[in-house]
């Protein structure tokens, strides 16, 4: 392919009542990033295109935008890769999603900063500085808990594609909660309770739908989704009783008592009698569609070799505090296409 | 004969019995022998994982060890089960100290997690192991008059470091399958979106039902006859909770949702009734009438 189309989201609120798209035809150049393509379009065809950038090396986070529907850093992805990946001759660039666009690809950073301020994203020491005047020291195991979380460059790729934010803009969002985790999990931090209270207001932390979009989008392998879960674990350990905590207890009990979750009794145990009454229309509907196993109302069946399950769960509880589970530096955003590799293996065999 | 250790999960044994039935029927026709892991427990579904990471690793190490006893790869029919089991496997395989601790627990019952099997999903095996050519040759009732909206569901594509079967930005497997069955895949905005299921108990009104409404409306906007999903949790949310979602936004949607094996079953000549199409909350009458 010699040329490709760069289709750019355009919007100038001082002139346009509606956003629109403008397409620029550009030569395909080896190694050209989307940011470089935007520069080329701006320099040679249309000086009015507005976008943010700074480092051009995937460090500052300012060039995040939606490229063919998914948020990423424009200085990190190459044009030829995208054309190949989507089997297309057109690359669509839009501002990050979920956040108000201000002009073309520039979005409202203040909105995010206001959310961020709520969790006090700075170090609040637990103790006075060490007497020797050196830095606050930390055990390596404690440090690795926050190592990846501290790599966040505030690019908002995760906020852009978050499904919970799409449904409700009041959700704090993955970047903000992940940032809260970075401090909540820091053994030197003194504001754990305060920060947890903030992310748990209205159980906001639990609005996350576990779609893993944030972790998939993150260009720095910060694992924002996993950090949200880690924050929930810490909140539970600190004694905060949330719907998620109740839910988890029900699961654990059911696995212990019969191996499987009892979905029929779940509403009542989760929300009490009133909750169950609220769910009655749903239950009746499911019953008439043949989706209800009556036996489940009386506890239901147990999995085979069920006594083994109780044995290991008892033992796991005893051992829990002794086991140190490290965070694995894993998240190669570059996925391995199992389908392709499986075919290759077969061909070789 | 393709043989698998079959992990059913809670939903197919609870609120989506038609998935369990249709999977067994279709698998048999496709030459897949499913040996059910009757001793396996719930995967924790993310709930246990957020309370007690070690406990979730222990119960899933046991699940994996049960498949290892049979020496067979573990076949799942739920996206979340797939992810939870793959996540446990990833952590156990990459973290020898934790694996040792987990095996110390399993020893109580004579089991050991060795890391010898893979966790795979029905969708992937139909494509890779059965093969689309074989599937095409079995189609007796091409689904050519149907516009079918794929709904992947999060946990079969993301996060790529745990799933990695295909490109999470632009997966194609369900479309490939629909085409092999003679149907027309519909491109729609919610193709890779989330159904909202996992925040149901904490944000039903604020998030979950809104997503369910957005997703089903997206398919409707593109004139899909129905949606299809490889996940019973997405199915429960999009089908059984659709009336609540409609109520939430005050719009009538009425979008039928099929399980993946039901879709295959229809094309290879199984009857709608055998496949449990009558068990859906949103009426599948229009589909049943057309295939009759
Ligand atoms: S996993 Fe949670 S925080 Fe991350 S994108 Fe999905 S809903 Fe948002
Ligand atoms: S968590 Fe990742 S995607 Fe989100 S703002 Fe930070 S660096 Fe960007
Ligand atoms: S310009 Fe700094 S991250 Fe792209």
XYZ file of C-alpha atoms and ligand atoms in Angstrom:
661
model
C 0.000 0.000 0.000
C 1.437 3.378 -0.985
C -1.066 5.729 0.621
C -3.455 5.525 3.544
C -6.282 7.688 4.885
C -5.957 9.397 8.230
C -9.522 10.110 9.293
C -9.409 12.708 12.079
C -12.103 13.735 14.543
C -12.490 17.510 14.213
C -14.285 19.836 16.565
C -13.874 23.499 17.395
C -16.615 24.562 19.800
C -16.106 28.216 18.831
C -17.140 27.365 15.251
C -18.728 23.924 15.016
C -22.089 22.965 16.421
C -21.226 19.273 15.897
C -17.969 17.336 15.624
C -17.134 15.977 12.168
C -14.386 13.891 10.530
C -11.823 15.087 8.023
C -9.693 12.667 6.037
C -6.081 13.271 4.991
C -4.336 11.119 2.415
C -0.772 10.350 3.432
C 2.052 8.176 2.120
C 2.679 4.952 4.032
C 6.159 5.246 5.510
C 7.970 2.470 7.319
C 8.243 3.152 11.057
C 5.862 6.118 10.956
C 3.851 6.465 14.158
C 0.295 7.816 14.257
C 1.671 10.900 16.004
C 4.154 11.404 13.145
C 1.276 11.005 10.677
C -0.681 13.689 12.513
C 2.338 16.000 12.306
C 2.653 15.334 8.591
C -1.028 16.120 8.025
C -0.737 19.260 10.137
C 2.472 20.485 8.517
C 1.608 19.732 4.927
C -2.164 19.829 4.653
C -4.019 21.446 7.520
C -2.302 23.542 10.205
C -5.511 23.744 12.211
C -5.486 20.149 13.569
C -5.010 20.265 17.351
C -3.517 17.505 19.461
C -1.373 17.123 22.570
C 2.082 15.591 22.653
C 5.343 16.051 24.441
C 7.937 13.298 24.786
C 7.156 11.326 21.601
C 8.543 8.294 23.430
C 5.588 6.819 25.344
C 6.646 8.455 28.579
C 4.630 11.612 29.162
C 1.162 10.245 28.420
C -0.109 13.350 26.652
C -0.686 11.876 23.178
C -3.285 9.258 24.187
C -6.198 9.057 21.750
C -8.588 6.523 20.330
C -7.144 4.841 17.290
C -9.520 2.614 15.337
C -11.779 2.484 18.333
C -9.258 1.690 21.058
C -7.311 4.077 23.250
C -3.543 4.064 22.995
C -0.528 6.371 22.742
C -0.230 7.845 19.255
C 3.562 7.990 19.595
C 3.731 4.275 20.376
C 1.793 2.664 17.527
C 2.940 2.459 13.950
C 0.825 3.092 10.912
C 1.929 -0.036 9.046
C 1.063 -2.226 12.053
C -2.422 -0.781 12.263
C -3.135 -1.130 8.551
C -2.101 -4.739 8.777
C -3.925 -5.477 12.037
C -7.255 -4.074 10.846
C -6.784 -5.049 7.179
C -7.750 -1.565 6.109
C -6.404 1.516 4.330
C -7.919 3.907 6.882
C -6.838 4.862 10.379
C -9.466 6.660 12.442
C -8.215 8.948 15.216
C -10.545 10.329 17.859
C -10.016 11.927 21.254
C -10.014 9.532 24.218
C -13.528 8.362 25.080
C -15.640 9.025 28.189
C -14.097 12.484 28.639
C -15.344 15.716 27.057
C -13.395 16.747 23.959
C -12.274 20.380 24.090
C -10.860 20.855 20.603
C -10.128 18.146 18.037
C -8.056 15.497 19.842
C -7.597 17.549 23.001
C -9.782 16.498 25.900
C -10.762 17.945 29.272
C -7.971 16.948 31.642
C -9.464 19.054 34.474
C -12.349 16.611 34.799
C -9.890 13.823 35.529
C -7.734 15.940 37.829
C -10.802 16.797 39.904
C -11.523 13.105 40.377
C -7.885 12.446 41.156
C -7.755 15.123 43.864
C -10.407 13.234 45.817
C -8.025 10.390 46.628
C -5.116 12.723 47.524
C -2.616 11.317 45.044
C 0.488 12.141 47.013
C 2.498 10.439 49.728
C 1.262 11.099 53.275
C 3.891 9.521 55.532
C 2.883 7.337 58.458
C 5.942 8.252 60.468
C 8.390 11.115 60.768
C 11.348 10.835 58.374
C 14.094 8.432 59.491
C 16.589 10.022 61.883
C 19.470 9.587 59.457
C 17.690 11.911 57.049
C 17.713 9.263 54.325
C 14.627 8.237 52.354
C 11.738 6.193 53.780
C 12.937 2.614 53.346
C 10.746 -0.275 52.293
C 11.009 -4.051 52.297
C 11.381 -5.398 48.701
C 8.245 -7.562 49.029
C 6.247 -4.522 50.129
C 7.715 -2.471 47.346
C 6.814 -4.833 44.534
C 3.172 -4.461 45.557
C 3.244 -0.889 44.311
C 6.022 -1.143 41.753
C 3.849 -1.534 38.658
C 1.101 0.719 39.977
C 3.607 3.556 40.304
C 4.415 3.398 36.599
C 1.154 5.140 35.661
C 1.746 8.123 33.359
C -1.807 9.515 33.721
C -2.425 9.037 30.006
C -6.126 8.197 30.493
C -6.163 5.365 27.959
C -7.817 3.244 30.624
C -10.386 5.925 31.489
C -11.182 6.287 27.806
C -12.341 2.724 27.243
C -13.732 1.885 30.696
C -17.169 0.275 30.390
C -18.338 1.366 33.840
C -17.449 4.974 33.023
C -19.277 4.657 29.727
C -22.438 3.825 31.663
C -21.895 6.292 34.462
C -19.552 9.268 34.468
C -19.690 9.481 38.282
C -17.537 6.357 38.527
C -14.065 7.326 39.698
C -12.504 5.249 36.940
C -9.561 2.856 36.672
C -6.762 5.422 36.650
C -8.023 7.123 39.797
C -8.693 3.934 41.768
C -5.462 2.381 40.580
C -3.669 5.519 41.769
C -5.455 5.234 45.122
C -4.182 1.658 45.338
C -0.628 2.847 44.749
C -0.853 4.716 48.086
C -3.256 2.438 49.960
C -0.871 -0.478 49.394
C 2.238 1.524 50.271
C 3.577 0.247 53.616
C 4.892 3.767 54.383
C 1.618 5.591 53.760
C -0.402 6.931 56.653
C -3.737 7.738 55.013
C -4.954 4.264 54.130
C -8.352 4.526 55.847
C -9.048 7.979 54.485
C -8.296 6.952 50.915
C -10.319 3.741 51.230
C -13.271 5.694 52.552
C -13.095 7.930 49.505
C -13.046 5.128 46.915
C -15.763 3.284 48.825
C -18.196 6.205 48.991
C -21.420 4.803 47.504
C -19.283 1.695 46.912
C -17.959 3.468 43.846
C -14.957 1.148 43.733
C -17.417 -1.679 43.163
C -19.039 -0.157 40.123
C -16.204 -1.645 38.104
C -17.680 -4.370 35.881
C -14.419 -6.358 35.605
C -14.279 -5.921 31.859
C -10.456 -5.785 31.911
C -10.519 -3.115 29.270
C -8.298 -0.829 31.373
C -5.560 -3.403 31.829
C -5.756 -4.292 28.146
C -5.403 -0.634 27.109
C -2.712 0.440 29.519
C 0.495 1.187 27.572
C 2.619 0.971 30.719
C 1.521 -2.372 32.149
C 0.224 -0.755 35.315
C -2.544 -3.408 35.673
C -5.249 -0.907 36.686
C -7.961 -3.575 36.885
C -5.865 -5.812 39.085
C -5.084 -2.801 41.274
C -8.799 -2.193 41.725
C -9.231 -5.765 42.917
C -6.217 -5.421 45.188
C -7.822 -2.308 46.668
C -11.006 -4.277 47.291
C -9.008 -6.982 49.052
C -7.342 -4.391 51.281
C -10.724 -2.767 52.007
C -12.106 -6.151 53.074
C -9.059 -6.783 55.262
C -9.571 -3.378 56.866
C -13.111 -4.410 57.766
C -15.159 -2.407 55.254
C -18.387 -4.295 54.625
C -19.435 -3.791 51.019
C -21.848 -5.654 48.697
C -18.781 -7.196 47.083
C -17.548 -8.499 50.404
C -20.968 -10.033 51.140
C -21.011 -11.535 47.649
C -17.587 -13.061 48.126
C -18.609 -14.579 51.449
C -21.639 -16.223 49.825
C -19.435 -17.729 47.121
C -16.935 -19.023 49.623
C -19.648 -20.534 51.808
C -21.344 -22.223 48.861
C -18.112 -23.671 47.594
C -17.417 -24.942 51.098
C -20.894 -26.367 51.629
C -21.618 -27.872 48.223
C -18.958 -26.921 45.691
C -21.163 -24.772 43.491
C -22.834 -21.410 43.867
C -26.546 -21.615 44.675
C -27.923 -18.991 42.317
C -31.502 -19.475 43.478
C -30.839 -18.470 47.042
C -28.345 -15.767 46.123
C -30.694 -12.740 46.065
C -32.043 -13.446 49.522
C -28.619 -13.940 51.030
C -27.208 -10.939 49.229
C -29.968 -8.444 49.909
C -32.152 -10.013 52.594
C -35.885 -10.680 52.402
C -36.700 -7.281 50.948
C -34.145 -7.807 48.236
C -35.550 -11.220 47.458
C -39.039 -9.726 47.222
C -37.728 -7.172 44.734
C -36.337 -10.026 42.649
C -39.578 -12.016 42.695
C -40.654 -11.071 39.128
C -37.262 -12.210 37.869
C -37.510 -15.489 39.792
C -40.996 -16.200 38.511
C -39.928 -15.477 34.942
C -36.986 -17.849 35.292
C -39.235 -20.505 36.808
C -41.679 -20.415 33.917
C -38.844 -20.626 31.420
C -37.611 -23.815 33.046
C -34.416 -22.223 34.284
C -35.003 -22.976 37.928
C -33.951 -26.173 39.620
C -36.421 -26.553 42.490
C -33.912 -28.652 44.433
C -31.717 -25.554 44.682
C -34.240 -23.941 47.015
C -33.478 -26.718 49.451
C -29.723 -26.464 49.088
C -29.251 -28.390 45.841
C -26.793 -31.183 45.081
C -23.162 -31.371 46.090
C -20.207 -31.895 43.783
C -18.547 -35.299 43.929
C -15.598 -35.758 46.319
C -16.991 -32.826 48.228
C -15.224 -33.719 51.483
C -11.913 -32.996 49.723
C -13.057 -29.438 49.096
C -13.740 -28.769 52.761
C -10.419 -30.265 53.753
C -8.388 -28.063 51.449
C -10.388 -24.954 52.253
C -9.809 -25.438 55.966
C -6.121 -25.954 55.376
C -5.904 -22.949 53.013
C -7.392 -20.721 55.711
C -4.787 -21.862 58.181
C -1.941 -21.252 55.766
C -3.149 -18.015 54.247
C -1.107 -15.599 56.325
C 2.107 -17.476 55.754
C 1.971 -17.324 51.956
C 3.426 -14.273 50.272
C 1.913 -13.898 46.825
C 4.039 -11.679 44.638
C 2.644 -9.634 41.810
C 3.878 -11.082 38.554
C 5.451 -8.634 36.095
C 3.404 -10.093 33.392
C 1.278 -7.883 31.379
C 2.840 -8.069 27.988
C 0.295 -6.009 26.152
C 1.547 -7.681 23.011
C -0.754 -10.657 22.866
C 0.314 -14.030 21.641
C -2.076 -15.256 19.003
C -2.750 -18.800 20.192
C -4.726 -19.588 17.088
C -1.791 -18.798 14.839
C 0.768 -20.490 17.059
C -1.359 -23.614 17.327
C -1.605 -23.825 13.529
C 2.146 -23.353 13.174
C 2.769 -26.102 15.712
C 0.477 -28.423 13.785
C 2.162 -27.626 10.501
C 5.551 -28.402 11.997
C 4.355 -31.632 13.584
C -12.176 -38.514 18.711
C -11.468 -35.236 20.485
C -11.567 -35.685 24.250
C -11.836 -33.042 26.930
C -12.208 -32.699 30.667
C -15.484 -30.782 30.730
C -15.772 -27.960 33.272
C -19.416 -26.896 33.368
C -19.293 -24.029 35.880
C -22.246 -22.944 38.033
C -24.417 -21.139 35.486
C -24.884 -23.989 33.042
C -25.916 -26.131 35.998
C -28.084 -23.395 37.501
C -29.672 -20.537 35.585
C -28.749 -21.604 32.043
C -29.604 -25.321 31.809
C -30.212 -24.939 28.070
C -26.508 -24.193 27.652
C -25.505 -27.416 29.352
C -27.944 -29.475 27.275
C -27.132 -27.861 23.956
C -23.380 -28.072 24.523
C -23.581 -31.809 25.159
C -25.765 -32.426 22.117
C -23.699 -30.310 19.753
C -20.347 -31.550 21.044
C -21.390 -35.121 20.401
C -22.384 -34.313 16.832
C -19.068 -32.549 16.276
C -17.109 -35.546 17.524
C -16.047 -34.042 20.839
C -16.167 -36.342 23.828
C -16.833 -34.353 26.993
C -15.888 -36.072 30.220
C -17.596 -34.054 32.893
C -15.544 -33.055 35.921
C -18.215 -33.889 38.459
C -15.911 -33.187 41.362
C -14.961 -29.692 40.184
C -16.093 -26.670 42.173
C -17.097 -23.134 41.253
C -14.142 -21.096 39.953
C -14.857 -18.262 42.381
C -16.078 -16.029 39.547
C -13.904 -13.126 40.657
C -15.738 -12.914 43.989
C -13.551 -15.301 45.954
C -10.583 -13.804 44.108
C -11.238 -10.411 45.628
C -11.543 -11.692 49.144
C -8.853 -14.282 49.407
C -6.351 -14.722 46.614
C -4.729 -17.800 48.135
C -8.079 -19.544 48.611
C -9.040 -18.904 44.990
C -5.722 -20.347 43.835
C -6.213 -23.440 45.986
C -9.700 -24.251 44.736
C -8.750 -23.698 41.115
C -5.505 -25.632 41.443
C -7.722 -28.496 42.588
C -10.005 -28.018 39.584
C -7.009 -28.073 37.260
C -5.569 -31.106 39.035
C -8.824 -32.976 38.398
C -8.359 -32.467 34.659
C -4.738 -33.488 35.015
C -5.905 -36.752 36.615
C -7.667 -37.479 33.328
C -4.732 -36.217 31.299
C -7.040 -34.039 29.234
C -7.256 -30.336 28.425
C -10.034 -28.593 30.288
C -12.932 -27.363 28.190
C -15.046 -24.530 29.539
C -18.314 -22.990 28.346
C -18.221 -19.779 30.356
C -15.965 -16.793 29.705
C -15.444 -15.991 33.359
C -14.624 -19.599 34.261
C -12.143 -19.593 31.386
C -10.446 -16.469 32.680
C -10.430 -17.490 36.347
C -8.936 -20.899 35.581
C -6.378 -19.457 33.186
C -5.478 -16.802 35.720
C -4.943 -19.404 38.423
C -2.830 -21.456 36.043
C -0.768 -18.410 35.096
C -0.070 -17.520 38.710
C 0.757 -21.094 39.686
C 3.025 -21.621 36.697
C 4.901 -18.344 37.138
C 5.249 -18.422 40.877
C 6.984 -21.603 42.145
C 6.763 -20.618 45.806
C 3.024 -20.121 45.685
C 2.615 -23.328 43.725
C 4.517 -25.182 46.399
C 2.275 -23.745 49.111
C -0.827 -24.621 47.093
C 0.405 -28.167 46.584
C 1.042 -28.475 50.289
C -2.671 -27.825 50.754
C -3.742 -30.179 47.966
C -1.593 -32.968 49.424
C -4.207 -33.306 52.173
C -6.395 -34.999 49.580
C -3.712 -36.729 47.568
C -3.902 -34.267 44.692
C -1.109 -32.293 43.061
C -1.140 -29.456 40.571
C 1.511 -30.166 37.950
C 0.721 -27.684 35.199
C 0.338 -30.265 32.461
C -2.947 -29.254 30.820
C -4.419 -26.235 29.043
C -7.654 -24.425 29.774
C -9.623 -23.840 26.610
C -13.073 -22.657 25.552
C -15.694 -24.435 23.465
C -15.559 -21.648 20.846
C -11.831 -22.045 20.323
C -11.986 -25.816 20.066
C -14.788 -25.725 17.527
C -12.615 -23.499 15.370
C -9.221 -25.103 15.942
C -9.854 -28.738 16.750
C -13.096 -29.531 14.941
C -12.237 -27.056 12.204
C -14.412 -24.726 10.189
C -14.217 -26.896 7.073
C -15.647 -29.890 8.890
C -18.287 -27.672 10.438
C -19.270 -26.294 7.033
C -19.625 -29.803 5.704
C -22.076 -30.597 8.502
C -24.377 -27.638 7.890
C -27.769 -28.881 6.698
C -29.702 -25.750 7.500
C -27.608 -22.685 6.581
C -28.585 -19.653 8.649
C -28.580 -17.397 5.604
C -31.695 -15.396 6.397
C -30.349 -14.314 9.791
C -28.401 -11.225 10.672
C -26.510 -12.316 13.746
C -24.840 -9.924 16.186
C -21.779 -11.431 17.896
C -21.320 -10.521 21.540
C -17.915 -11.764 22.689
C -18.112 -10.895 26.372
C -15.043 -9.551 28.116
C -13.359 -12.587 29.539
C -12.862 -14.455 26.287
C -10.727 -11.674 24.797
C -9.282 -9.700 27.717
C -6.797 -9.362 29.236
C -4.560 -10.640 26.435
C -1.794 -11.767 28.790
C -4.153 -14.341 30.268
C -6.338 -15.148 27.275
C -4.231 -14.456 24.187
C -6.287 -16.563 21.808
C -6.843 -13.751 19.328
C -6.362 -10.012 18.978
C -8.483 -8.364 21.696
C -8.805 -5.230 19.546
C -10.252 -7.003 16.587
C -11.266 -10.597 17.317
C -12.815 -12.581 14.510
C -13.654 -16.028 15.837
C -17.404 -15.605 16.320
C -17.752 -13.944 12.927
C -15.821 -16.819 11.336
C -18.147 -19.268 13.005
C -21.305 -17.439 11.946
C -20.069 -17.343 8.359
C -19.220 -21.035 8.413
C -22.818 -21.706 9.460
C -24.099 -19.644 6.547
C -25.270 -16.657 8.624
C -24.505 -12.956 8.245
C -22.411 -11.458 11.032
C -23.566 -7.981 12.003
C -21.021 -5.367 12.961
C -22.350 -3.343 15.890
C -21.030 -0.951 18.492
C -21.310 -3.349 21.434
C -19.520 -6.265 19.771
C -16.632 -6.089 22.258
C -18.477 -4.311 25.067
C -19.321 -5.514 28.553
C -22.744 -6.848 29.602
C -22.343 -5.419 33.102
C -22.914 -8.698 34.920
C -20.109 -8.436 37.435
C -21.258 -5.234 39.104
C -24.867 -6.331 39.364
C -25.054 -6.442 43.150
C -23.190 -3.204 43.729
C -24.282 -1.017 40.821
C -27.351 -2.565 39.227
C -29.030 0.741 38.449
C -25.968 2.896 38.142
C -23.998 0.743 35.718
C -25.174 -2.791 34.970
C -28.628 -2.284 33.526
C -27.446 0.723 31.544
C -24.800 -1.403 29.836
C -27.275 -4.197 29.173
C -29.608 -1.696 27.532
C -26.794 -0.136 25.476
C -25.590 -3.516 24.227
C -28.936 -4.921 23.179
C -29.909 -1.618 21.582
C -26.661 -1.530 19.609
C -27.513 -4.891 18.060
C -31.045 -3.748 17.365
C -29.821 -0.559 15.731
C -27.930 -2.651 13.194
C -31.063 -4.731 12.541
C -29.735 -7.938 14.016
C -32.275 -10.764 14.249
C -30.577 -11.966 17.391
C -27.343 -11.839 19.354
C -25.074 -14.767 20.085
C -22.648 -15.105 22.980
C -20.176 -17.742 24.175
C -20.811 -16.841 27.844
C -23.744 -17.836 30.085
C -23.185 -14.794 32.308
C -23.508 -12.431 29.346
C -26.520 -14.470 28.332
C -28.232 -14.129 31.696
C -27.558 -10.423 31.683
C -28.575 -9.697 28.088
C -31.517 -12.090 27.947
C -32.963 -12.653 31.406
C -32.259 -9.115 32.626
C -33.335 -7.421 29.395
C -36.840 -6.650 30.733
C -35.265 -4.785 33.679
C -32.921 -2.984 31.298
C -35.890 -1.994 29.129
C -37.696 -0.693 32.169
C -34.645 1.289 33.178
C -34.514 3.227 29.913
C -38.211 3.086 29.132
C -37.701 1.522 25.704
C -38.894 -1.783 24.325
C -35.903 -3.690 22.919
C -36.912 -7.345 22.544
C -33.572 -8.660 21.298
C -33.267 -12.473 21.447
C -29.913 -13.854 22.607
C -28.620 -17.328 21.759
C -25.854 -19.418 23.274
C -23.083 -20.363 20.879
C -23.848 -24.122 20.852
C -27.501 -23.338 20.088
C -26.408 -21.420 17.011
C -24.286 -24.319 15.799
C -27.038 -26.788 16.671
C -29.613 -25.007 14.540
C -27.322 -25.039 11.497
C -26.396 -28.715 11.821
C -30.039 -29.705 11.976
C -30.902 -30.052 15.651
C -34.381 -28.976 16.690
C -34.933 -25.669 18.511
C -36.678 -27.536 21.302
C -33.786 -29.961 21.846
C -31.496 -26.941 22.011
C -33.691 -25.251 24.606
C -34.554 -22.163 22.551
C -37.889 -22.020 24.357
C -36.058 -21.443 27.622
C -35.042 -17.893 26.820
C -36.727 -14.949 28.468
C -36.764 -12.851 25.314
C -38.904 -14.773 22.869
C -37.071 -16.715 20.173
C -40.327 -17.420 18.341
C -39.279 -15.506 15.232
C -36.155 -17.677 14.956
C -37.992 -20.927 15.650
C -40.583 -20.136 12.990
C -37.943 -19.433 10.379
C -35.938 -22.598 10.960
C -39.023 -24.815 11.125
S -12.220 -3.410 34.538
Fe -13.425 -1.939 35.713
S -12.198 -0.091 35.786
Fe -11.313 -1.407 34.217
S -12.234 -0.682 32.351
Fe -13.531 -2.337 33.100
S -15.079 -1.360 34.362
Fe -13.472 0.120 34.031
S -3.148 3.153 34.355
Fe -2.140 2.930 32.373
S -3.697 3.527 30.875
Fe -4.364 4.273 32.859
S -3.613 6.352 32.952
Fe -2.093 5.076 33.939
S -0.648 4.574 32.319
Fe -2.473 5.346 31.308
S 4.060 12.094 23.286
Fe 4.533 11.471 25.329
S 3.493 9.593 25.457
Fe 3.203 10.101 23.385
